Coordinates of C-alpha atoms and ligand atoms in Angstrom, one line a residue:
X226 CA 122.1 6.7 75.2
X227 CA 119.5 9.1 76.5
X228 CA 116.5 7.8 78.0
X229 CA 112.9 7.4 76.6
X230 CA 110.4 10.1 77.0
X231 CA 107.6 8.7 76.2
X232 CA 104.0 11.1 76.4
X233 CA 100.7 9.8 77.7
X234 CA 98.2 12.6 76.0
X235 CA 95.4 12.4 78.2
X236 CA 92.1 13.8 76.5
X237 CA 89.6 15.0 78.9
X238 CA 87.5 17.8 78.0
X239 CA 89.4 19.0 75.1
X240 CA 87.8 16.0 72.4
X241 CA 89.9 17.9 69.4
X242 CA 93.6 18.1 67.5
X243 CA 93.3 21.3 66.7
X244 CA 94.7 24.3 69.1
X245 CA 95.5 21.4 71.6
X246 CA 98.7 22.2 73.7
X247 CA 99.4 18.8 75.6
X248 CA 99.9 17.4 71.8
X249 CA 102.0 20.1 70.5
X250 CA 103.9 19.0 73.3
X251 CA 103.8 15.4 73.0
X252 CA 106.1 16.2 69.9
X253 CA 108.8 17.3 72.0
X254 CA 109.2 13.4 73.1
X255 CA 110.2 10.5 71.5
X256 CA 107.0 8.9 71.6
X257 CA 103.2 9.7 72.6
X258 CA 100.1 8.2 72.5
X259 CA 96.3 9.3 73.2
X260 CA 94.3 8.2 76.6
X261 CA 90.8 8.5 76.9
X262 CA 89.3 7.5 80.6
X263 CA 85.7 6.7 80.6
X264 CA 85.6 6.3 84.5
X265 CA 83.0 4.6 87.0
X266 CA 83.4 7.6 88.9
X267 CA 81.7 9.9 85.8
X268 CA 79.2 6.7 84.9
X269 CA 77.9 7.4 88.4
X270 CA 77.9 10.4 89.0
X271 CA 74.8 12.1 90.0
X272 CA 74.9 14.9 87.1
X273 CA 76.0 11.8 84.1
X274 CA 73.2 10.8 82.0
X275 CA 74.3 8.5 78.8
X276 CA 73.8 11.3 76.6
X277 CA 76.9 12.7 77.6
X278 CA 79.1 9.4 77.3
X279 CA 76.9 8.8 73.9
X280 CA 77.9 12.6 72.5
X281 CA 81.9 12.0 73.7
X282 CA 82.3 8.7 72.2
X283 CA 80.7 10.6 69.1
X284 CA 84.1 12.8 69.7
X285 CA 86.1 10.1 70.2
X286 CA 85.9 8.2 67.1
X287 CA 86.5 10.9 65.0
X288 CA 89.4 12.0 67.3
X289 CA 90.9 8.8 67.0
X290 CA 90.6 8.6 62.9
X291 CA 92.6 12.1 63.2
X292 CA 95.6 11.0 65.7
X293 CA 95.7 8.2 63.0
X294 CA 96.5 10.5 60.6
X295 CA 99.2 11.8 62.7
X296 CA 100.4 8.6 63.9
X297 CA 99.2 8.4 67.3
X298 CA 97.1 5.3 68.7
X299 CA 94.3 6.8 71.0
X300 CA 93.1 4.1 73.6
X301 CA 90.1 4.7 75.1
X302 CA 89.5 2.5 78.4
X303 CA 87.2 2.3 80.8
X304 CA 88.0 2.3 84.5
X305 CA 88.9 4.3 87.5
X306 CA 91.7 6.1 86.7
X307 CA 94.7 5.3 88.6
X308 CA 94.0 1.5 87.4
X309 CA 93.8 2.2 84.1
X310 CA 97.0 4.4 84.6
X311 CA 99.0 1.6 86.5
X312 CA 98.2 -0.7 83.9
X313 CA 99.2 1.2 81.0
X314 CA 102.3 2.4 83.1
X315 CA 103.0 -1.3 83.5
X316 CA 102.8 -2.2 79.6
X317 CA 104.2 1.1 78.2
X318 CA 105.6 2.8 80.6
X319 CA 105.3 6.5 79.6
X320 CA 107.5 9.2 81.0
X321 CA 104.8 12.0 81.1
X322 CA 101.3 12.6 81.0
X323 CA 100.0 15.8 79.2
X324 CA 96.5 17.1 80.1
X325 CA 94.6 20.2 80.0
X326 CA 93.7 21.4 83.1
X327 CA 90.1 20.8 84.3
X328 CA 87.7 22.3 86.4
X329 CA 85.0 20.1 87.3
X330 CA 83.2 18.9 89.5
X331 CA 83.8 17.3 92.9
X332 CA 84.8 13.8 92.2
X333 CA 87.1 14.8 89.3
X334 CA 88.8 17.3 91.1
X335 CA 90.0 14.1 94.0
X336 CA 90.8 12.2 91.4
X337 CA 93.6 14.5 89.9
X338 CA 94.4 15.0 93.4
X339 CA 95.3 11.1 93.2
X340 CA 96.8 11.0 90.1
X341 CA 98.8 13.7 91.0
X342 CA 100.3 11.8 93.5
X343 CA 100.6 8.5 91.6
X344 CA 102.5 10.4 89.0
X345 CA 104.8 11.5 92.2
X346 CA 105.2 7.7 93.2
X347 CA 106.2 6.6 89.8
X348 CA 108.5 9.4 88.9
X349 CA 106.0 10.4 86.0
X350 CA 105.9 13.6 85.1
X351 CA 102.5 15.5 84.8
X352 CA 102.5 18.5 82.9
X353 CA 98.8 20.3 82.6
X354 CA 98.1 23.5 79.9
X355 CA 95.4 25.9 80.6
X356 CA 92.7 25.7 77.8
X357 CA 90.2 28.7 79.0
X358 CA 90.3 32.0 81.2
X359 CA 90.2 29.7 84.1
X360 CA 93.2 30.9 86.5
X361 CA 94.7 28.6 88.9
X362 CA 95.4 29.7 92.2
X363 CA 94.0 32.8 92.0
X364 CA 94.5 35.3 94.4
X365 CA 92.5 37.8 93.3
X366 CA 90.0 39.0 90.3
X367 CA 91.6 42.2 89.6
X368 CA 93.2 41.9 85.9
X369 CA 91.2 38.7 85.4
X370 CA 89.8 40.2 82.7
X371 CA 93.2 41.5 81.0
X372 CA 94.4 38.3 81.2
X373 CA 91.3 36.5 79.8
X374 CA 92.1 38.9 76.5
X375 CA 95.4 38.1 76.5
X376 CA 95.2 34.1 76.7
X377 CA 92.4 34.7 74.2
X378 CA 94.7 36.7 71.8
X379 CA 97.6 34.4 72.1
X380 CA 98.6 32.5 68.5
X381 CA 96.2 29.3 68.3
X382 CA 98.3 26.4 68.6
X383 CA 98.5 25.0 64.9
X384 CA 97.7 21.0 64.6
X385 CA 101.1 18.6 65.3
X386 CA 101.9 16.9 62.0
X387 CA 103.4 13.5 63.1
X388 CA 103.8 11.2 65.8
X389 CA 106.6 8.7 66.6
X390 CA 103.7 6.6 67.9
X391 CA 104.4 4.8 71.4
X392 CA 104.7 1.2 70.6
X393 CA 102.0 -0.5 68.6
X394 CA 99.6 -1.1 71.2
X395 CA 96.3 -2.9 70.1
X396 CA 93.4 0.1 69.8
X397 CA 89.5 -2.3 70.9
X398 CA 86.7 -1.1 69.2
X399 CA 85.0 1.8 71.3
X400 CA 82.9 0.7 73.7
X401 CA 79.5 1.1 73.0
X402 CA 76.6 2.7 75.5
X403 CA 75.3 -1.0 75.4
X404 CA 78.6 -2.4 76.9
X405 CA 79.1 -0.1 79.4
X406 CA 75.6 -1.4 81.2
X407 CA 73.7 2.2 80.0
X408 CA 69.8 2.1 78.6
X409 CA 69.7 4.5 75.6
X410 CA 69.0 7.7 76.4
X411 CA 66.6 8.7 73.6
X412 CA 67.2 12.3 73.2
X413 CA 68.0 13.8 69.6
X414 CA 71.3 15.3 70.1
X415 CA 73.5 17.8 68.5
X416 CA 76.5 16.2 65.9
X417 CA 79.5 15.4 67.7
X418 CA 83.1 16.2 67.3
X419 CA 85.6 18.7 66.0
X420 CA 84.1 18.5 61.8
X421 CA 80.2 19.2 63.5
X422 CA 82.0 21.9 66.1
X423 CA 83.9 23.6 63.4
X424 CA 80.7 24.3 61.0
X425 CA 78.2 24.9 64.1
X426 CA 80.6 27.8 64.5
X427 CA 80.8 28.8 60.8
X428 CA 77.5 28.6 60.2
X429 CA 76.8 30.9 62.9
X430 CA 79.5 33.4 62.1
X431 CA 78.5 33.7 58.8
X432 CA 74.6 32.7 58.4
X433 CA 72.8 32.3 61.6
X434 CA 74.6 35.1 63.8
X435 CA 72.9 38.1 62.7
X436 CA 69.7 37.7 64.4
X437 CA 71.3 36.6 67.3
X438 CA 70.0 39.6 70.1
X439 CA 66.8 39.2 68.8
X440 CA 66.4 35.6 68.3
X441 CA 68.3 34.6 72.0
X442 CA 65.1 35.2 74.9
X443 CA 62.8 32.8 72.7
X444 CA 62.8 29.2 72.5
X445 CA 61.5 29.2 68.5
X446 CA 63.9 31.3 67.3
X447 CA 67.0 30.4 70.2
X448 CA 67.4 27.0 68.3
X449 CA 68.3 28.2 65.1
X450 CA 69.5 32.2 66.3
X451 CA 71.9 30.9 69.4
X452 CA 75.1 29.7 68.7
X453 CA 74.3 26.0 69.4
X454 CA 78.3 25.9 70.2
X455 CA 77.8 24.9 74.5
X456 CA 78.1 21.1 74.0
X457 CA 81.5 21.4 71.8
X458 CA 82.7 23.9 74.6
X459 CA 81.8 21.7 77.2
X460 CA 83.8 18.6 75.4
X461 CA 86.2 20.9 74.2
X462 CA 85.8 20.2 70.5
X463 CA 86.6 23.5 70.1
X464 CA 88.9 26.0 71.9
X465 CA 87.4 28.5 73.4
X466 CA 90.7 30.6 72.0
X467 CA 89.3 29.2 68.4
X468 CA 85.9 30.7 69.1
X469 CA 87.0 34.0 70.1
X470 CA 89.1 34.3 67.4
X471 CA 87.2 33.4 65.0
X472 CA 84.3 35.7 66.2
X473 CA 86.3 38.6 66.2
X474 CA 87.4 37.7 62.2
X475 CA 84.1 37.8 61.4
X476 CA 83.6 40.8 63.5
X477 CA 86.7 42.8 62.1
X478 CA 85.9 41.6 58.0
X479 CA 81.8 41.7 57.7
X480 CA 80.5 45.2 56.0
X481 CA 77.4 44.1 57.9
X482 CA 76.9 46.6 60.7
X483 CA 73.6 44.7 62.2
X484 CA 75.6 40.9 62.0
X485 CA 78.9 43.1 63.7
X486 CA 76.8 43.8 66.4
X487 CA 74.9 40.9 66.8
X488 CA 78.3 39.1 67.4
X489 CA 79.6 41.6 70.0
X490 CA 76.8 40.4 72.2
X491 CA 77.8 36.8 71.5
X492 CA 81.3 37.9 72.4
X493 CA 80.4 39.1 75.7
X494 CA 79.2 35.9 76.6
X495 CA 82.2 34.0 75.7
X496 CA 83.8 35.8 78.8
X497 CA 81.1 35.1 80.9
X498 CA 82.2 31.1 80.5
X499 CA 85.4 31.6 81.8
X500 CA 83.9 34.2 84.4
X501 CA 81.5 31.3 85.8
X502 CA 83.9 28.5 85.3
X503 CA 86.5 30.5 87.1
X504 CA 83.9 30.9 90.2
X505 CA 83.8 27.3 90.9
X506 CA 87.8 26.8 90.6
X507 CA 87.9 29.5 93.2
X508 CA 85.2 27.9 95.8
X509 CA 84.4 24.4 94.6
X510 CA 81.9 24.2 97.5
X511 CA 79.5 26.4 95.3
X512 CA 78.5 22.5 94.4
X513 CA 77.2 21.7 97.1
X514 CA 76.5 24.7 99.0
X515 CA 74.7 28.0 98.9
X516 CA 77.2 30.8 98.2
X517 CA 75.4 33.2 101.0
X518 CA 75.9 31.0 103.6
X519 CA 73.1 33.1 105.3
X520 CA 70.6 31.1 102.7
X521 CA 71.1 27.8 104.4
X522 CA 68.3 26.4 105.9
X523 CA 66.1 29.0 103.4
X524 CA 64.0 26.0 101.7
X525 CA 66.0 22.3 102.6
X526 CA 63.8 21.5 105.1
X527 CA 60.5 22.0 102.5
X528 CA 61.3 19.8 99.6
X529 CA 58.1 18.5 98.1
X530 CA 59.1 15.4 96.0
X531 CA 55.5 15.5 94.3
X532 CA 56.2 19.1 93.3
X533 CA 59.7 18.0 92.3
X534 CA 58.1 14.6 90.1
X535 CA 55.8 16.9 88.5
X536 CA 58.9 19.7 87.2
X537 CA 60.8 17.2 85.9
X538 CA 58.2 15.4 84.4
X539 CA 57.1 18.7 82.6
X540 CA 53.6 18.2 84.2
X541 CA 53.0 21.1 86.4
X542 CA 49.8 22.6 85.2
X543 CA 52.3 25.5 83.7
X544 CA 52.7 24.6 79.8
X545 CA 55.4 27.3 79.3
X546 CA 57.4 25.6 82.2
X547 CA 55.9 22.1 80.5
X548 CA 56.6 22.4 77.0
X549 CA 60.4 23.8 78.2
X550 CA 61.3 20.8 80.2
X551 CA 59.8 18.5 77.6
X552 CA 61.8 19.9 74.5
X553 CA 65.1 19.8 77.0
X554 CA 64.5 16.0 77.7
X555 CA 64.2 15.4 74.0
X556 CA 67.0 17.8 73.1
X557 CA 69.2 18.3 75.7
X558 CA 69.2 22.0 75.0
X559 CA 67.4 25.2 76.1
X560 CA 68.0 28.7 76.0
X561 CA 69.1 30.8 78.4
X562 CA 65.8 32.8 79.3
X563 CA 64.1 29.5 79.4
X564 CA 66.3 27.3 81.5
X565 CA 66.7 30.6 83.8
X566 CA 62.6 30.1 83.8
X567 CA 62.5 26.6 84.6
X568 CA 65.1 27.2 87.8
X569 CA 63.0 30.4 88.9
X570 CA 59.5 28.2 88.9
X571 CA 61.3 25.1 90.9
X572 CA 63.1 27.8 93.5
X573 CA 60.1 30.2 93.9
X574 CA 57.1 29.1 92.9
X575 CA 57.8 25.3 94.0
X576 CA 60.4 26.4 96.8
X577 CA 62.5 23.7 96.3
X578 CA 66.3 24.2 97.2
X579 CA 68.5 23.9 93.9
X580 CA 70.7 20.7 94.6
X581 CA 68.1 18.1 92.9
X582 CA 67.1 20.0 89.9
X583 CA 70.7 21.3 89.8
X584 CA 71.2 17.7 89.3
X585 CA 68.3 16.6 87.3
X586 CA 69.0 19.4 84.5
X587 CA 72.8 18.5 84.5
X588 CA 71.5 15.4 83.5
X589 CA 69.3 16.5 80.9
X590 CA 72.1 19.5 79.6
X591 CA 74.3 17.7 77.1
X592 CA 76.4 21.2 77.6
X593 CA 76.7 20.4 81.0
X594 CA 79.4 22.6 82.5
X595 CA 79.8 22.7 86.4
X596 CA 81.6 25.8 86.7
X597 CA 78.4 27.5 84.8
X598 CA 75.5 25.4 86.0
X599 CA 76.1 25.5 89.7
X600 CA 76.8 29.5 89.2
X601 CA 73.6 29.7 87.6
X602 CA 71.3 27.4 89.5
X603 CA 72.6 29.5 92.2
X604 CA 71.8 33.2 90.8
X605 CA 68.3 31.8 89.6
X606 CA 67.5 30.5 92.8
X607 CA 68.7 33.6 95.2
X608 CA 71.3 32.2 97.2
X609 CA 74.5 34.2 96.2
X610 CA 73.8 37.2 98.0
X611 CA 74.9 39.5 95.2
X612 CA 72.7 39.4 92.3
X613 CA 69.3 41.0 92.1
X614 CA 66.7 38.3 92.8
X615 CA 64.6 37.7 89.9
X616 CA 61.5 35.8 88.9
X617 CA 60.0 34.5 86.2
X618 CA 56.2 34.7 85.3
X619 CA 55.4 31.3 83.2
X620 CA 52.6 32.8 81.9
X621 CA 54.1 36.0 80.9
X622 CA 57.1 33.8 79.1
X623 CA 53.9 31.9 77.7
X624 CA 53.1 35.5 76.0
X625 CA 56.5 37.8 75.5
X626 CA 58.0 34.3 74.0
X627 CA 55.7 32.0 72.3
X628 CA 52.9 34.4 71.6
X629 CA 51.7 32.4 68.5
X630 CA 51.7 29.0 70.7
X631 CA 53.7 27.5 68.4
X632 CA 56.0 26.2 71.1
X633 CA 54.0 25.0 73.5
X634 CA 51.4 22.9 71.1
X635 CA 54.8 21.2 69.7
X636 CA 55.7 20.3 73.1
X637 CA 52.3 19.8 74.9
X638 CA 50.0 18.4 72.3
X639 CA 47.5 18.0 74.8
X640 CA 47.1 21.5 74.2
X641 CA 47.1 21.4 70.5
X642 CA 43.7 22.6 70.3
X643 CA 43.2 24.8 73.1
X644 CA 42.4 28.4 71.8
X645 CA 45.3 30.5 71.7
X646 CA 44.2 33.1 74.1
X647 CA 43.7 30.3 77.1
X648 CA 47.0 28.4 76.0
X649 CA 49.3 29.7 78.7
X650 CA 46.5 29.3 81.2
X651 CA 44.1 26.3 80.2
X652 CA 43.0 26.2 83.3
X653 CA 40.6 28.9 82.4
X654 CA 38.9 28.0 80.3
X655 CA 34.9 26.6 81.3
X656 CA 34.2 23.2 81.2
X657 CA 32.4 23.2 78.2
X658 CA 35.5 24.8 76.2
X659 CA 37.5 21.7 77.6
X660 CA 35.5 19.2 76.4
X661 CA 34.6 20.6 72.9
X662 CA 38.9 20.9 72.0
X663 CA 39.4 17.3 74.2
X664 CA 41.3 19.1 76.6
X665 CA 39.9 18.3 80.8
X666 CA 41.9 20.1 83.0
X667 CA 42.8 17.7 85.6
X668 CA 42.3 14.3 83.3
X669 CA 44.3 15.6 80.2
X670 CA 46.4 18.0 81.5
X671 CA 47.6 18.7 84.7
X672 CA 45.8 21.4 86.8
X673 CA 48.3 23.6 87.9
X674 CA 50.2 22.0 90.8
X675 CA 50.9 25.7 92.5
X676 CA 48.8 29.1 92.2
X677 CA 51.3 31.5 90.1
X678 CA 49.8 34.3 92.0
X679 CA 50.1 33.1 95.5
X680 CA 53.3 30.7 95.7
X681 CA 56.9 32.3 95.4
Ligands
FAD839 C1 70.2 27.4 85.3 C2 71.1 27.5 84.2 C3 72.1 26.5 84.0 C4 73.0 26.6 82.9 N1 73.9 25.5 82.8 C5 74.8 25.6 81.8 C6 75.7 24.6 81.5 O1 75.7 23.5 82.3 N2 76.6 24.7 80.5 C7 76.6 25.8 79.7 O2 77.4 25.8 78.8 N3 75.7 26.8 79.9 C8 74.8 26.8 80.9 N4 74.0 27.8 81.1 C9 74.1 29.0 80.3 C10 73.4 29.2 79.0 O3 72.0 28.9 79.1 C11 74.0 28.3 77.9 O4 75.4 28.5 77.8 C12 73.4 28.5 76.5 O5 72.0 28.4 76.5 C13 74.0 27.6 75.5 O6 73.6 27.7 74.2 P1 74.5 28.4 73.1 O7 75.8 27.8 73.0 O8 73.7 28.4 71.8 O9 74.6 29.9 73.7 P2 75.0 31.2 73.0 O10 74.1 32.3 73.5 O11 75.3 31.1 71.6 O12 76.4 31.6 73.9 C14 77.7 31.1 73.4 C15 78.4 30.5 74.6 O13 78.6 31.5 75.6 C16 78.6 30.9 76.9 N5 77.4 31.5 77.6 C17 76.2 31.9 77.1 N6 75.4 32.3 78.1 C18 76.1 32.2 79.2 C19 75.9 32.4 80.6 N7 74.7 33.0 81.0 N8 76.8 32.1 81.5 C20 78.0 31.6 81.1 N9 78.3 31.3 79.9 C21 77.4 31.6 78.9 C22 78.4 29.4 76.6 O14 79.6 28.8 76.6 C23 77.7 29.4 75.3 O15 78.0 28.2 74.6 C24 73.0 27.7 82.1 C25 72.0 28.7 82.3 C26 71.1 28.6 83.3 C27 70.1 29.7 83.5

């Protein structure tokens, strides 16, 4: 009799069925069921905040009433790892574990370096499938891009029909942000999960997608006019195959010259994902460390922790920089221009070195990607040597980008009554115009902590 091959599926950052290569293999085997780790190592991690757990257990349930469908039990356990993996071994015992391949950050790339050799001692089988551009192994950029279009091209993986599923092995409740010891995080997220992921996409094809050049440098129109797809790349309730795909359908079938060329631009940026991700799989130090080596030393040694409190609070005097980091903390989303903003004024104007608000907005970014974030806190703070060193006026992002106020009185409403033309500088305005809209500099709203004109 031949023996059992039984699959472990393990579901990392790829929260979907659809396009999902580790299943379409798990079919190959006699058996499979689904694995989902929530590990201390995450939980504690510098750059987790509960948001993230809250949005993937969001995922997770509707994953699971999917594999149903097919099947497939999906457990979801918490604990490190190799635990969970030896105990499951222990009551199952699965042949092979199928993953996606990851590219995170520091403490999940040692542990796949442990469960890598684990899976050696147990004579388990680990078989991991490439999901983005990202290339292992690298050895050098030229054709990257070839090969990105290629992957991209490639037939989506259609969703596996049916499971033998691996014994029947009892599925707990999911755990809940209250049971795994986490305060609620408050923010107003995004939906979660493939359903949400699949008509955030649509909708933007189709409906929101044609202002999209337009709408992308503002923080009014960026909520409705961007995408709003990072969070179901990061978690991977979408393919970043599907997206592309998809984009160029709509691309190749609209009569809409304007929405055609709106969504080449959003194109472009799909490739700049993999681009960044594919930066940190090359040098994972980029983490931790300037990239231009020749920056060290630049600004560690001057950290103000006041300045620091203040940023983060969204209390620096600045109400462009203010309202920004108060909508992200209730959010957990910015645009590009604006979270490029925030970086410049804590790097320049601040001078503070980009490892704790690297880590503060990962906590706050429910699209969290490391391969991206540490890329960019980098190129916003002017430590990789290559790219053109660029700052950002808060005041003049006060004018090009919210020049009707709208923005900021939503997210300062201290400000709500100051007079539009002192609203990106209230620190102007005489006494006597502070007190008649309720507004004293210094008691109701922060002077500002730095001089615009003299720091950076
Ligand atoms: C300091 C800083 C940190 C950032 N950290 C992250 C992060 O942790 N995770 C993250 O997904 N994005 C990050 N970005 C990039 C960008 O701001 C977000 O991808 C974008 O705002 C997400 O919104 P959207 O999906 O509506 O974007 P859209 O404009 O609709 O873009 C579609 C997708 O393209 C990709 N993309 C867009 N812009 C970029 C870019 N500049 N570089 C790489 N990929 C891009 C993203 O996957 C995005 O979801 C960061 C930018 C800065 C300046």
């Amino acid at each position: 009799m031949a023996a059992l091959s039984r699959a472990l599926v393990w579901f990392k950052r790829d929260l979907r069925v659809h396009d999902h290569a580790p299943l379409a293999a798990a079919q190959s085997h006699q058996d499979a069921l689904g694995l989902f780790i929530i590990e201390p190592d995450w939980l504690q991690s510098p750059e987790f905040d509960a948001s993230h757990v809250d949005f993937a257990l969001g995922c997770l349930r509707e994953l699971r009433t999917d594999l149903a469908l097919r099947g497939m039990p999906l457990l979801v356990c918490v604990g490190p790892a190799i635990e969970v993996l030896e105990k499951l071994h222990a009551e199952v015992g699965f042949t092979h574990v199928l993953s996606h391949e990851e590219t995170g950050s520091g403490w999940s790339y040692m542990r796949d370096v442990q469960v890598a050799v684990w899976c050696r001692s147990q004579q388990v089988q680990w078989q991991e499938f490439m999901q983005t551009g990202v290339v292992r192994r690298l050895r050098s950029r030229s054709g990257w891009a070839k090969r990105w279009q290629s992957r991209m091209d490639a037939p989506l993986i259609l969703p596996s029909a049916r499971f033998n599923a691996a014994v029947s092995c009892d599925q707990p409740d999911l755990p809940t942000l209250a049971s795994l010891g986490l305060s609620p995080h408050g923010k107003t997220l995004q939906a979660a999960g493939e359903k949400a992921a699949q008509q955030t996409l649509q909708s933007f094809l189709h409906l929101r997608g044609n202002n999209y050049r337009k709408a992308i440098s503002s923080p009014l129109t960026a909520e409705a006019g961007c995408s709003r797809l990072s969070p179901h790349l990061a978690f991977g309730t979408l393919s970043m195959r599907t997206v592309h795909q998809a984009t160029e359908a709509a691309i190749g079938s609209t009569s809409d010259r304007s929405l055609a060329y709106a969504l080449r631009g959003f194109a472009g940026r799909l490739r700049w994902h993999c681009h960044f991700m594919q930066k940190l799989e090359d040098e994972p130090a980029i983490e931790f460390n300037n990239f231009a080596r020749a920056c060290d030393g630049l600004r560690e040694d001057e950290f103000n922790p006041d300045h620091f409190a203040a940023w983060c609070a969204g209390r620096t005097g600045y109400p462009m920089v203010d309202a920004c980091m108060r909508s992200l903390k209730a959010t957990g989303w910015l645009n590009f221009r604006m979270r490029a903003m925030l970086v410049s004024f804590s790097s320049y104007h601040l001078w503070l070195h980009w490892r704790e608000p690297g880590l503060f907005l990962a906590r706050q970014f429910l699209d969290f990607e490391p391969g991206i974030h540490w890329s960019q806190m980098q190129m916003q703070s002017g430590t990789t040597g290559i790219n053109t060193l660029r700052m950002y006026s808060p005041t003049k992002q006060a004018h090009d980008q919210d020049p009707e106020g709208l923005f900021i009185r939503r997210w300062v409403p201290e400000l709500a009554r100051v007079p539009l033309p002192y609203l990106a500088e209230p620190w102007k305005m005489d006494t006597s115009v502070q007190r008649m809209v309720g507004c004293l500099i210094g008691e109701d709203y922060p002077a500002p902590i730095v001089n615009e004109k003299i720091a950076g």
